[in-house]
Amino acid sequence: MENKKVNLRFGIICAVILLAAVSRLIPHPAGFAPIAGMALFGAAYYSKRYWAYLVPIAAMWISDVFLNSIMFSSYSNLYVWIYSGIFTYGAFALIVLLGTFTLKKVRPLNLGLSALGASVIFYAVSNFGVWISSAAYPHTPGGLQACYVAALPFFRNSLAGDLTYTAVLFGAFELLTYRFPALKTQKTACER
């Protein structure tokens, strides 16, 4: 019986992350996405760090495959897949790392600061990737600056999305743990 309760918590955490990834398929403003919320949520609630990286990154990758290969019929070029993996997923992993340090205790101030930090990390890393891997900007300090300036409108949407999705994911899970006490902090069978 106890094993079923613990596996329920693990399953609910995974389901919340997968639902967030599916929400990427709903039309939304550019940059307004659950990426940071998923990474921070995994970092806060999985007791084993590898689950915090593996589940959110796998969920994001699956939604990327659907978005890019099926909906937009792009990304057939191997170069684009490699670029996306190095910078986008690298930023995602850094956000999980940030969350492992800042969300040992889930508190509103920690969540807000973590979401803000996640937005900055994603902005800095992903736009560095755009600058270094494309010919859109000269590979000079001025070109890097121009790339970051051009991405500022996306940063605003990203920040709004990160704050919103972080609040929704954490709020929903806290409501679930209030309603179903069996979901409170326990190591799951998968995490032992």
Coordinates of C-alpha atoms in Angstrom, one line a residue:
M1 CA 0.0 0.0 0.0
E2 CA 2.8 2.4 0.9
N3 CA 4.5 1.7 -2.4
K4 CA 1.4 2.8 -4.3
K5 CA 1.3 6.1 -2.4
V6 CA 4.9 6.9 -3.1
N7 CA 4.6 6.0 -6.8
L8 CA 1.5 8.2 -6.9
R9 CA 3.6 11.3 -5.9
F10 CA 6.2 10.5 -8.6
G11 CA 3.5 10.0 -11.2
I12 CA 1.8 13.2 -10.3
I13 CA 5.1 15.2 -10.5
C14 CA 5.7 13.6 -14.0
A15 CA 2.2 14.3 -15.1
V16 CA 2.4 18.0 -14.1
I17 CA 5.6 18.3 -16.1
L18 CA 4.1 16.5 -19.1
L19 CA 1.0 18.7 -19.0
A20 CA 3.2 21.8 -19.0
A21 CA 5.1 20.5 -22.0
V22 CA 1.8 19.8 -23.9
S23 CA 0.7 23.4 -23.1
R24 CA 3.5 24.4 -25.5
L25 CA 1.3 23.1 -28.3
I26 CA -1.4 25.7 -27.6
P27 CA -1.0 28.9 -29.5
H28 CA 0.8 31.5 -27.3
P29 CA 2.9 34.7 -27.7
A30 CA 6.5 34.1 -28.8
G31 CA 8.6 33.2 -25.8
F32 CA 5.7 32.7 -23.4
A33 CA 6.3 29.1 -22.5
P34 CA 6.6 26.7 -19.5
I35 CA 10.2 25.9 -20.0
A36 CA 11.6 27.5 -16.8
G37 CA 8.6 26.4 -14.8
M38 CA 9.1 22.8 -15.8
A39 CA 12.8 22.9 -15.0
L40 CA 12.3 24.6 -11.6
F41 CA 9.4 22.3 -10.7
G42 CA 11.5 19.2 -11.4
A43 CA 14.4 20.6 -9.4
A44 CA 12.2 21.3 -6.4
Y45 CA 10.2 18.1 -6.2
Y46 CA 12.3 15.2 -7.4
S47 CA 14.6 14.0 -4.7
K48 CA 16.9 12.3 -7.2
R49 CA 18.6 15.0 -9.3
Y50 CA 18.7 12.8 -12.4
W51 CA 14.9 12.7 -12.5
A52 CA 14.9 16.5 -12.2
Y53 CA 16.9 16.7 -15.4
L54 CA 15.6 13.6 -17.3
V55 CA 11.8 14.0 -17.1
P56 CA 11.6 17.8 -17.9
I57 CA 14.2 17.6 -20.7
A58 CA 12.5 14.5 -22.2
A59 CA 9.1 16.2 -22.0
M60 CA 10.5 19.4 -23.6
W61 CA 12.3 17.3 -26.3
I62 CA 9.1 15.4 -27.2
S63 CA 7.1 18.7 -27.5
D64 CA 10.0 20.2 -29.6
V65 CA 9.8 17.2 -31.9
F66 CA 6.1 17.7 -32.4
L67 CA 6.3 21.4 -32.7
N68 CA 9.2 21.6 -35.1
S69 CA 8.9 18.4 -37.1
I70 CA 5.2 18.1 -37.4
M71 CA 3.6 21.5 -36.9
F72 CA 6.2 23.7 -38.5
S73 CA 7.8 21.1 -40.9
S74 CA 11.2 22.6 -40.2
Y75 CA 14.2 21.2 -38.3
S76 CA 14.8 18.5 -40.8
N77 CA 18.4 19.9 -40.9
L78 CA 20.7 18.1 -38.5
Y79 CA 22.5 21.4 -37.8
V80 CA 19.4 22.9 -36.3
W81 CA 18.8 19.9 -34.1
I82 CA 22.4 20.2 -32.8
Y83 CA 22.1 23.9 -32.2
S84 CA 18.8 23.4 -30.3
G85 CA 20.3 20.7 -28.2
I86 CA 23.5 22.6 -27.2
F87 CA 22.1 25.9 -26.3
T88 CA 18.4 25.5 -25.5
Y89 CA 18.8 22.3 -23.5
G90 CA 22.0 23.6 -22.0
A91 CA 20.1 26.6 -20.7
F92 CA 17.3 24.2 -19.5
A93 CA 19.9 22.1 -17.5
L94 CA 21.4 25.3 -16.0
I95 CA 17.9 26.3 -14.8
V96 CA 17.4 22.9 -13.2
L97 CA 20.8 23.4 -11.5
L98 CA 19.7 26.9 -10.3
G99 CA 16.5 25.3 -8.9
T100 CA 18.4 22.7 -6.9
F101 CA 20.1 25.4 -5.0
T102 CA 17.4 28.0 -4.7
L103 CA 14.4 25.8 -4.1
K104 CA 15.4 23.6 -1.3
K105 CA 12.5 25.3 0.5
V106 CA 9.6 26.2 -1.8
R107 CA 8.6 29.7 -0.8
P108 CA 7.0 32.5 -2.9
L109 CA 10.1 34.7 -2.7
N110 CA 12.4 31.8 -3.7
L111 CA 10.1 30.9 -6.6
G112 CA 9.9 34.5 -7.9
L113 CA 13.7 35.0 -7.7
S114 CA 14.3 31.6 -9.3
A115 CA 11.9 32.3 -12.2
L116 CA 13.6 35.6 -12.7
G117 CA 17.0 33.9 -12.7
A118 CA 15.8 31.3 -15.0
S119 CA 14.6 34.0 -17.5
V120 CA 18.0 35.6 -17.4
I121 CA 19.8 32.3 -17.9
F122 CA 17.6 31.3 -20.8
Y123 CA 17.9 34.7 -22.4
A124 CA 21.7 34.8 -22.1
V125 CA 22.5 31.2 -23.2
S126 CA 19.9 30.9 -26.0
N127 CA 20.8 34.2 -27.6
F128 CA 24.5 33.5 -27.3
G129 CA 23.7 30.4 -29.2
V130 CA 21.9 32.4 -31.9
W131 CA 24.9 34.8 -32.2
I132 CA 27.6 32.1 -32.2
S133 CA 25.9 29.6 -34.6
S134 CA 24.4 31.9 -37.2
A135 CA 25.5 34.5 -39.7
A136 CA 22.7 36.8 -38.7
Y137 CA 25.1 38.8 -36.5
P138 CA 28.8 39.5 -36.9
H139 CA 31.0 37.5 -34.5
T140 CA 32.2 40.6 -32.7
P141 CA 31.2 42.1 -29.3
G142 CA 29.0 44.5 -31.2
G143 CA 27.3 41.6 -33.0
L144 CA 26.6 39.9 -29.7
Q145 CA 25.2 43.1 -28.3
A146 CA 23.0 43.6 -31.3
C147 CA 21.7 40.0 -30.9
Y148 CA 20.9 40.6 -27.2
V149 CA 19.1 43.9 -28.0
A150 CA 17.1 42.3 -30.8
A151 CA 15.9 39.6 -28.4
L152 CA 14.6 42.0 -25.7
P153 CA 11.0 41.7 -26.8
F154 CA 11.2 37.9 -26.4
F155 CA 12.8 38.3 -23.0
R156 CA 9.7 40.3 -21.8
N157 CA 7.4 37.4 -23.0
S158 CA 9.8 34.8 -21.6
L159 CA 9.8 36.5 -18.2
A160 CA 6.0 36.7 -18.1
G161 CA 5.8 33.1 -19.1
D162 CA 8.4 31.9 -16.6
L163 CA 6.6 33.8 -13.7
T164 CA 3.2 32.6 -14.8
Y165 CA 4.0 28.9 -15.4
T166 CA 6.2 28.7 -12.2
A167 CA 3.2 30.1 -10.2
V168 CA 0.7 27.8 -11.9
L169 CA 2.8 24.6 -11.7
F170 CA 3.9 25.1 -8.1
G171 CA 0.5 26.4 -7.0
A172 CA -1.4 23.4 -8.6
F173 CA 0.9 20.9 -7.0
E174 CA 0.6 22.6 -3.6
L175 CA -3.2 22.5 -3.9
L176 CA -3.0 18.8 -4.8
T177 CA -0.8 18.0 -1.7
Y178 CA -3.2 19.9 0.4
R179 CA -6.2 18.0 -1.0
F180 CA -4.3 14.6 -1.0
P181 CA -1.8 14.5 1.9
A182 CA -0.3 11.2 0.5
L183 CA 1.5 13.4 -2.0
K184 CA 3.5 15.3 0.7
T185 CA 7.2 14.8 0.7
Q186 CA 8.1 11.2 0.5
K187 CA 10.8 9.5 -1.5
T188 CA 9.2 7.5 -4.3
A189 CA 10.1 4.0 -5.2
C190 CA 11.7 5.4 -8.4
E191 CA 13.8 7.8 -6.4
R192 CA 15.2 5.5 -3.8

